[in-house]
Amino acid sequence: MKLFIATTLTAVNLMASSLIQDATNAGLIPIPESKSELLKLIDNPKNPITEKKVQLGKKLFFDPRLSKSGLISCNTCHNLAEGGDDGVSAATGHKWIANPHHLNSPTVYNAVFASSQFWDGRDLDLEKQAQGPIQASPEMAATKEHVVKTVTSMPEYVKDFKKAYGKNVNINFVKITDTIATYERTLVTPSRYDDFLNGCPSALTKLEKKGMKTFIDKGCATCHNGVALGGSMQGFALVAPYKHANLGDFKGDANGLVKTPTLRNITHTAPYFHNGGIWDLKEAIIEMGRIQLGVKINKTEATEIETFLKALDGRKGHVILPMLPASTATTPKPNLN
């Protein structure tokens, strides 16, 4: 009996090792187990992560007073209690205005691993990205001056900035958005998929491993690879037209390239595609095979891939809401116009 068990375990481990090698060859990279190795991936030497900056950035991320209306925070469109997005087809912001291009809010979870930000990849890091939505009229609709005046009007925020950056800190718009980005860099969600690639054969079930093999064999990893399982700029609808191409007017960057969304926590981030045109995950898988890979993914294969993708649901932990500073007489008043 002991020999049988040992032989079975050896066979299972060999199969797992073969699948891990296939994954490695396909460019799949796990989130490191080591905190020091992870820090190398998520840190920005120009904006180093420190605990004080992270805690301050968290407050700012959740503070709706940075918006013109006083109602919209970063967390409004990137809800950390859900999938790090807003769960609607088109991002909706100031005055209940939907994104004019019908663009869907990408998840903020694991965004640090992407090589570019926004669907058109126009910003390369989270620091630059954080500046955009705050100022965009259909989003938070604020000005740089409003944001700075809001933050500096509250003594507690001023005190926090001095603790994080030193007593001579210049609290300007870039410093504020850099601090938000510092917090966003820590929003990493390792999953059982990462445990498997990091050497734990039992982390995935037999069906999840089968789905992972199908995912690789069908060519999904051609674009969904790296630590982000996406995040790079790729051509879109390469071999056939996307069936919801007319939902909005987004056509990609100047070269027609579109940022590949991460597959991490994919079961929490419907609807799918840049314009939120598809709500069902299996339908999205089949559509991608048709328009991107030029292959027919049948329902059985789509179910296998979906089973694997569910293993990408990460460990988010509990997010405790920060207690925000009290407004003062000089804090800008909400403006709904």
Short mmCIF file of C-alpha atoms in Angstrom, two decimals:
data_model
loop_
_atom_site.label_atom_id
_atom_site.label_comp_id
_atom_site.label_asym_id
_atom_site.label_seq_id
_atom_site.Cartn_x
_atom_site.Cartn_y
_atom_site.Cartn_z
CA MET A 1 0.00 0.00 0.00
CA LYS A 2 2.80 2.42 0.92
CA LEU A 3 4.54 1.63 -2.36
CA PHE A 4 1.31 2.23 -4.30
CA ILE A 5 0.75 5.58 -2.59
CA ALA A 6 4.36 6.62 -3.17
CA THR A 7 4.14 5.60 -6.84
CA THR A 8 0.88 7.52 -7.28
CA LEU A 9 2.32 10.64 -5.67
CA THR A 10 5.38 10.39 -7.88
CA ALA A 11 3.19 10.18 -10.99
CA VAL A 12 1.11 13.16 -9.86
CA ASN A 13 4.24 15.19 -9.17
CA LEU A 14 5.71 14.31 -12.55
CA MET A 15 2.51 15.41 -14.31
CA ALA A 16 2.53 18.64 -12.32
CA SER A 17 6.17 19.25 -13.19
CA SER A 18 5.40 18.72 -16.87
CA LEU A 19 2.51 21.22 -16.72
CA ILE A 20 4.65 23.74 -14.85
CA GLN A 21 7.28 23.39 -17.58
CA ASP A 22 4.60 23.95 -20.23
CA ALA A 23 3.48 27.06 -18.35
CA THR A 24 7.03 28.35 -18.10
CA ASN A 25 7.57 27.78 -21.82
CA ALA A 26 4.35 29.70 -22.49
CA GLY A 27 5.62 32.68 -20.49
CA LEU A 28 3.45 32.23 -17.40
CA ILE A 29 5.12 33.61 -14.28
CA PRO A 30 3.78 33.33 -10.71
CA ILE A 31 3.66 36.05 -8.10
CA PRO A 32 6.75 35.33 -5.96
CA GLU A 33 6.27 33.80 -2.53
CA SER A 34 9.20 35.78 -1.16
CA LYS A 35 8.25 39.24 0.11
CA SER A 36 11.63 40.59 -0.94
CA GLU A 37 11.25 39.23 -4.47
CA LEU A 38 7.71 40.61 -4.68
CA LEU A 39 8.92 44.03 -3.54
CA LYS A 40 11.38 44.06 -6.45
CA LEU A 41 8.43 43.67 -8.83
CA ILE A 42 6.02 46.18 -7.31
CA ASP A 43 8.32 48.92 -6.02
CA ASN A 44 9.13 52.07 -7.95
CA PRO A 45 12.67 53.36 -7.24
CA LYS A 46 11.45 56.88 -8.04
CA ASN A 47 8.57 56.50 -5.59
CA PRO A 48 9.69 53.89 -3.03
CA ILE A 49 7.08 52.02 -1.03
CA THR A 50 7.02 52.74 2.71
CA GLU A 51 4.37 51.82 5.25
CA LYS A 52 3.57 55.47 6.04
CA LYS A 53 3.08 56.28 2.36
CA VAL A 54 0.90 53.20 1.88
CA GLN A 55 -1.38 54.13 4.77
CA LEU A 56 -1.67 57.72 3.58
CA GLY A 57 -2.29 56.57 0.01
CA LYS A 58 -5.06 54.31 1.27
CA LYS A 59 -6.84 57.27 2.89
CA LEU A 60 -6.58 59.28 -0.32
CA PHE A 61 -7.78 56.31 -2.41
CA PHE A 62 -10.99 56.18 -0.36
CA ASP A 63 -11.52 59.93 0.04
CA PRO A 64 -14.41 61.20 -2.18
CA ARG A 65 -13.60 64.81 -1.35
CA LEU A 66 -10.83 64.71 -3.96
CA SER A 67 -13.60 64.75 -6.57
CA LYS A 68 -15.52 67.84 -7.65
CA SER A 69 -18.80 66.44 -6.34
CA GLY A 70 -17.36 65.15 -3.09
CA LEU A 71 -19.05 61.84 -3.88
CA ILE A 72 -16.55 59.91 -6.03
CA SER A 73 -13.35 58.34 -4.79
CA CYS A 74 -10.86 56.08 -6.57
CA ASN A 75 -12.66 53.20 -4.89
CA THR A 76 -15.94 54.15 -6.61
CA CYS A 77 -14.76 52.77 -9.96
CA HIS A 78 -12.20 50.39 -8.44
CA ASN A 79 -14.21 48.80 -5.66
CA LEU A 80 -11.84 46.77 -3.50
CA ALA A 81 -14.75 44.94 -1.88
CA GLU A 82 -15.53 43.37 -5.25
CA GLY A 83 -13.12 42.85 -8.13
CA GLY A 84 -11.26 46.15 -8.02
CA ASP A 85 -13.60 47.50 -10.70
CA ASP A 86 -17.16 48.86 -10.76
CA GLY A 87 -19.12 45.98 -12.26
CA VAL A 88 -20.81 48.03 -15.03
CA SER A 89 -20.19 48.09 -18.77
CA ALA A 90 -19.03 51.70 -18.99
CA ALA A 91 -17.30 53.61 -16.21
CA THR A 92 -19.73 56.10 -14.70
CA GLY A 93 -18.62 59.27 -12.94
CA HIS A 94 -19.43 62.94 -12.35
CA LYS A 95 -23.10 63.87 -12.89
CA TRP A 96 -23.81 60.17 -13.54
CA ILE A 97 -22.07 60.44 -16.92
CA ALA A 98 -20.97 57.20 -18.57
CA ASN A 99 -17.60 57.10 -20.26
CA PRO A 100 -18.11 58.80 -23.66
CA HIS A 101 -16.20 56.01 -25.42
CA HIS A 102 -18.08 53.31 -23.47
CA LEU A 103 -14.87 52.12 -21.84
CA ASN A 104 -15.01 49.63 -19.01
CA SER A 105 -13.11 50.22 -15.74
CA PRO A 106 -10.13 47.83 -15.49
CA THR A 107 -9.41 46.26 -12.13
CA VAL A 108 -6.87 47.98 -9.88
CA TYR A 109 -5.92 44.65 -8.31
CA ASN A 110 -2.54 43.51 -9.70
CA ALA A 111 -2.42 46.54 -12.05
CA VAL A 112 1.14 47.06 -10.85
CA PHE A 113 2.23 44.05 -12.93
CA ALA A 114 0.98 45.54 -16.22
CA SER A 115 3.51 47.10 -18.58
CA SER A 116 1.12 49.95 -19.36
CA GLN A 117 -2.03 51.58 -17.97
CA PHE A 118 -5.38 52.56 -19.57
CA TRP A 119 -6.90 50.65 -22.48
CA ASP A 120 -4.75 52.62 -24.93
CA GLY A 121 -1.62 52.10 -22.84
CA ARG A 122 -0.87 55.82 -22.75
CA ASP A 123 0.72 55.75 -19.28
CA LEU A 124 3.46 53.37 -18.28
CA ASP A 125 3.04 53.37 -14.51
CA LEU A 126 0.45 53.77 -11.78
CA GLU A 127 1.88 57.12 -10.67
CA LYS A 128 1.08 58.77 -14.01
CA GLN A 129 -2.20 56.86 -14.33
CA ALA A 130 -3.47 58.12 -10.97
CA GLN A 131 -3.46 61.70 -12.31
CA GLY A 132 -5.92 61.01 -15.12
CA PRO A 133 -9.26 59.93 -13.61
CA ILE A 134 -9.14 62.64 -10.94
CA GLN A 135 -9.08 65.33 -13.64
CA ALA A 136 -11.27 63.63 -16.27
CA SER A 137 -14.63 65.38 -16.64
CA PRO A 138 -16.71 62.18 -16.86
CA GLU A 139 -14.92 60.71 -13.86
CA MET A 140 -13.91 62.71 -10.75
CA ALA A 141 -13.94 66.02 -12.65
CA ALA A 142 -11.55 67.79 -10.27
CA THR A 143 -8.73 70.22 -10.94
CA LYS A 144 -5.21 69.98 -9.58
CA GLU A 145 -5.90 73.08 -7.51
CA HIS A 146 -9.04 71.53 -6.00
CA VAL A 147 -7.18 68.39 -4.97
CA VAL A 148 -4.29 70.28 -3.37
CA LYS A 149 -6.59 72.72 -1.59
CA THR A 150 -8.71 69.84 -0.28
CA VAL A 151 -5.76 67.90 1.12
CA THR A 152 -3.91 70.87 2.59
CA SER A 153 -7.09 72.20 4.23
CA MET A 154 -6.98 69.32 6.74
CA PRO A 155 -4.24 69.42 9.38
CA GLU A 156 -4.30 65.63 9.75
CA TYR A 157 -3.43 65.13 6.10
CA VAL A 158 -0.63 67.70 6.32
CA LYS A 159 0.72 65.88 9.36
CA ASP A 160 0.53 62.54 7.53
CA PHE A 161 2.44 63.90 4.54
CA LYS A 162 5.20 65.21 6.80
CA LYS A 163 5.46 61.81 8.46
CA ALA A 164 5.63 60.08 5.08
CA TYR A 165 7.96 62.48 3.23
CA GLY A 166 9.63 64.71 5.80
CA LYS A 167 8.73 68.03 7.38
CA ASN A 168 9.69 70.07 4.30
CA VAL A 169 7.42 68.13 1.93
CA ASN A 170 5.77 70.09 -0.87
CA ILE A 171 2.18 68.80 -0.97
CA ASN A 172 1.42 69.25 -4.65
CA PHE A 173 -0.81 67.35 -7.06
CA VAL A 174 1.90 64.95 -8.23
CA LYS A 175 2.91 64.13 -4.65
CA ILE A 176 -0.73 63.36 -3.82
CA THR A 177 -1.27 61.09 -6.84
CA ASP A 178 2.11 59.41 -6.32
CA THR A 179 0.96 58.54 -2.81
CA ILE A 180 -2.27 57.02 -4.13
CA ALA A 181 -0.19 54.97 -6.57
CA THR A 182 2.00 53.73 -3.73
CA TYR A 183 -1.06 52.18 -2.10
CA GLU A 184 -2.25 50.74 -5.42
CA ARG A 185 1.13 49.04 -5.88
CA THR A 186 0.40 46.89 -2.84
CA LEU A 187 -2.94 45.59 -4.16
CA VAL A 188 -1.56 42.20 -5.15
CA THR A 189 -3.61 39.00 -4.92
CA PRO A 190 -1.65 35.72 -5.09
CA SER A 191 -3.82 32.70 -5.88
CA ARG A 192 -3.76 28.90 -5.89
CA TYR A 193 -2.45 29.18 -9.46
CA ASP A 194 0.64 30.94 -8.11
CA ASP A 195 1.00 28.32 -5.38
CA PHE A 196 1.00 25.63 -8.07
CA LEU A 197 3.63 27.33 -10.20
CA ASN A 198 5.67 27.97 -7.08
CA GLY A 199 5.94 24.22 -6.53
CA CYS A 200 2.80 22.99 -4.75
CA PRO A 201 1.29 20.25 -7.01
CA SER A 202 -1.86 19.91 -4.88
CA ALA A 203 -2.76 23.61 -5.12
CA LEU A 204 -4.84 22.96 -8.25
CA THR A 205 -7.45 20.24 -8.73
CA LYS A 206 -7.22 17.71 -11.55
CA LEU A 207 -9.86 19.63 -13.53
CA GLU A 208 -8.09 22.95 -13.00
CA LYS A 209 -4.85 21.46 -14.26
CA LYS A 210 -6.68 20.11 -17.31
CA GLY A 211 -8.11 23.58 -17.90
CA MET A 212 -4.67 25.12 -17.59
CA LYS A 213 -3.35 22.70 -20.22
CA THR A 214 -6.23 23.60 -22.55
CA PHE A 215 -5.58 27.31 -21.88
CA ILE A 216 -1.96 26.88 -22.95
CA ASP A 217 -2.62 24.53 -25.88
CA LYS A 218 -5.30 26.78 -27.39
CA GLY A 219 -2.87 29.71 -27.38
CA CYS A 220 -4.53 31.89 -24.73
CA ALA A 221 -1.12 32.44 -23.12
CA THR A 222 0.09 34.17 -26.29
CA CYS A 223 -1.33 37.42 -24.91
CA HIS A 224 -2.25 36.49 -21.33
CA ASN A 225 1.21 35.79 -19.93
CA GLY A 226 3.78 37.15 -17.51
CA VAL A 227 3.01 37.82 -13.87
CA ALA A 228 0.00 39.93 -14.88
CA LEU A 229 -1.49 37.27 -17.17
CA GLY A 230 -2.01 40.22 -19.50
CA GLY A 231 -1.12 43.89 -19.28
CA SER A 232 0.74 44.31 -22.58
CA MET A 233 -0.40 46.07 -25.75
CA GLN A 234 -1.67 43.72 -28.46
CA GLY A 235 -3.58 43.85 -31.70
CA PHE A 236 -7.27 43.18 -31.16
CA ALA A 237 -9.72 41.17 -33.27
CA LEU A 238 -6.83 40.01 -35.41
CA VAL A 239 -8.61 37.33 -37.43
CA ALA A 240 -12.31 38.21 -37.15
CA PRO A 241 -14.44 41.23 -36.14
CA TYR A 242 -15.43 41.52 -32.48
CA LYS A 243 -19.19 41.11 -32.32
CA HIS A 244 -19.64 44.17 -30.08
CA ALA A 245 -17.15 46.40 -31.92
CA ASN A 246 -19.78 49.12 -32.37
CA LEU A 247 -20.43 49.46 -28.65
CA GLY A 248 -18.52 52.72 -28.15
CA ASP A 249 -15.94 54.19 -30.51
CA PHE A 250 -12.66 52.96 -29.00
CA LYS A 251 -10.24 51.71 -31.65
CA GLY A 252 -7.06 51.32 -29.58
CA ASP A 253 -3.91 53.42 -29.57
CA ALA A 254 -2.36 55.13 -32.60
CA ASN A 255 -1.32 51.72 -33.90
CA GLY A 256 -4.65 50.08 -33.17
CA LEU A 257 -3.29 48.20 -30.17
CA VAL A 258 -5.35 47.51 -27.06
CA LYS A 259 -4.13 46.70 -23.58
CA THR A 260 -4.64 43.04 -22.72
CA PRO A 261 -6.61 42.85 -19.45
CA THR A 262 -5.34 40.71 -16.61
CA LEU A 263 -7.07 37.39 -16.07
CA ARG A 264 -6.46 37.49 -12.35
CA ASN A 265 -9.75 37.61 -10.37
CA ILE A 266 -11.54 37.35 -13.72
CA THR A 267 -14.67 35.85 -12.15
CA HIS A 268 -15.07 39.09 -10.17
CA THR A 269 -14.56 41.54 -13.05
CA ALA A 270 -17.48 41.04 -15.46
CA PRO A 271 -18.44 42.49 -17.86
CA TYR A 272 -15.54 41.71 -20.17
CA PHE A 273 -13.60 43.38 -23.00
CA HIS A 274 -12.70 47.07 -23.23
CA ASN A 275 -16.34 48.07 -23.72
CA GLY A 276 -17.94 45.61 -21.32
CA GLY A 277 -19.78 43.93 -24.18
CA ILE A 278 -19.91 40.39 -22.77
CA TRP A 279 -21.06 39.33 -19.31
CA ASP A 280 -20.63 35.54 -19.47
CA LEU A 281 -17.09 34.22 -19.01
CA LYS A 282 -17.48 31.15 -21.24
CA GLU A 283 -18.88 33.36 -23.99
CA ALA A 284 -15.87 35.67 -23.62
CA ILE A 285 -13.50 32.69 -23.89
CA ILE A 286 -15.17 31.42 -27.06
CA GLU A 287 -15.24 34.91 -28.58
CA MET A 288 -11.53 35.41 -27.91
CA GLY A 289 -10.69 32.14 -29.59
CA ARG A 290 -12.72 33.17 -32.64
CA ILE A 291 -11.51 36.76 -33.08
CA GLN A 292 -8.03 36.64 -31.64
CA LEU A 293 -6.63 33.15 -32.18
CA GLY A 294 -8.64 31.97 -35.15
CA VAL A 295 -9.55 28.75 -33.38
CA LYS A 296 -12.89 27.26 -32.47
CA ILE A 297 -13.15 26.72 -28.72
CA ASN A 298 -16.07 24.40 -28.12
CA LYS A 299 -18.25 24.49 -25.01
CA THR A 300 -16.35 21.65 -23.34
CA GLU A 301 -13.01 23.39 -23.86
CA ALA A 302 -14.48 26.72 -22.73
CA THR A 303 -15.70 25.05 -19.53
CA GLU A 304 -12.24 23.58 -18.96
CA ILE A 305 -10.58 26.98 -19.41
CA GLU A 306 -13.19 28.64 -17.19
CA THR A 307 -12.48 26.06 -14.47
CA PHE A 308 -8.80 27.01 -14.64
CA LEU A 309 -9.54 30.73 -14.62
CA LYS A 310 -11.49 30.34 -11.38
CA ALA A 311 -8.22 29.25 -9.76
CA LEU A 312 -6.89 32.76 -10.50
CA ASP A 313 -9.19 34.24 -7.85
CA GLY A 314 -6.63 35.69 -5.47
CA ARG A 315 -6.30 36.17 -1.75
CA LYS A 316 -7.39 39.77 -1.26
CA GLY A 317 -7.55 39.77 2.51
CA HIS A 318 -9.74 42.15 4.46
CA VAL A 319 -9.68 45.84 3.54
CA ILE A 320 -10.46 47.93 6.60
CA LEU A 321 -11.84 51.32 5.66
CA PRO A 322 -9.57 54.15 6.80
CA MET A 323 -10.96 56.86 9.05
CA LEU A 324 -10.63 60.09 7.07
CA PRO A 325 -9.74 63.52 8.49
CA ALA A 326 -12.52 65.95 9.27
CA SER A 327 -13.19 68.71 6.76
CA THR A 328 -12.45 72.26 7.87
CA ALA A 329 -13.82 75.69 7.01
CA THR A 330 -11.35 75.96 4.14
CA THR A 331 -12.08 72.54 2.61
CA PRO A 332 -13.72 73.03 -0.81
CA LYS A 333 -17.44 72.43 -0.75
CA PRO A 334 -19.05 69.71 -2.92
CA ASN A 335 -20.01 70.91 -6.39
CA LEU A 336 -22.55 68.79 -8.27
CA ASN A 337 -22.55 70.98 -11.38
#
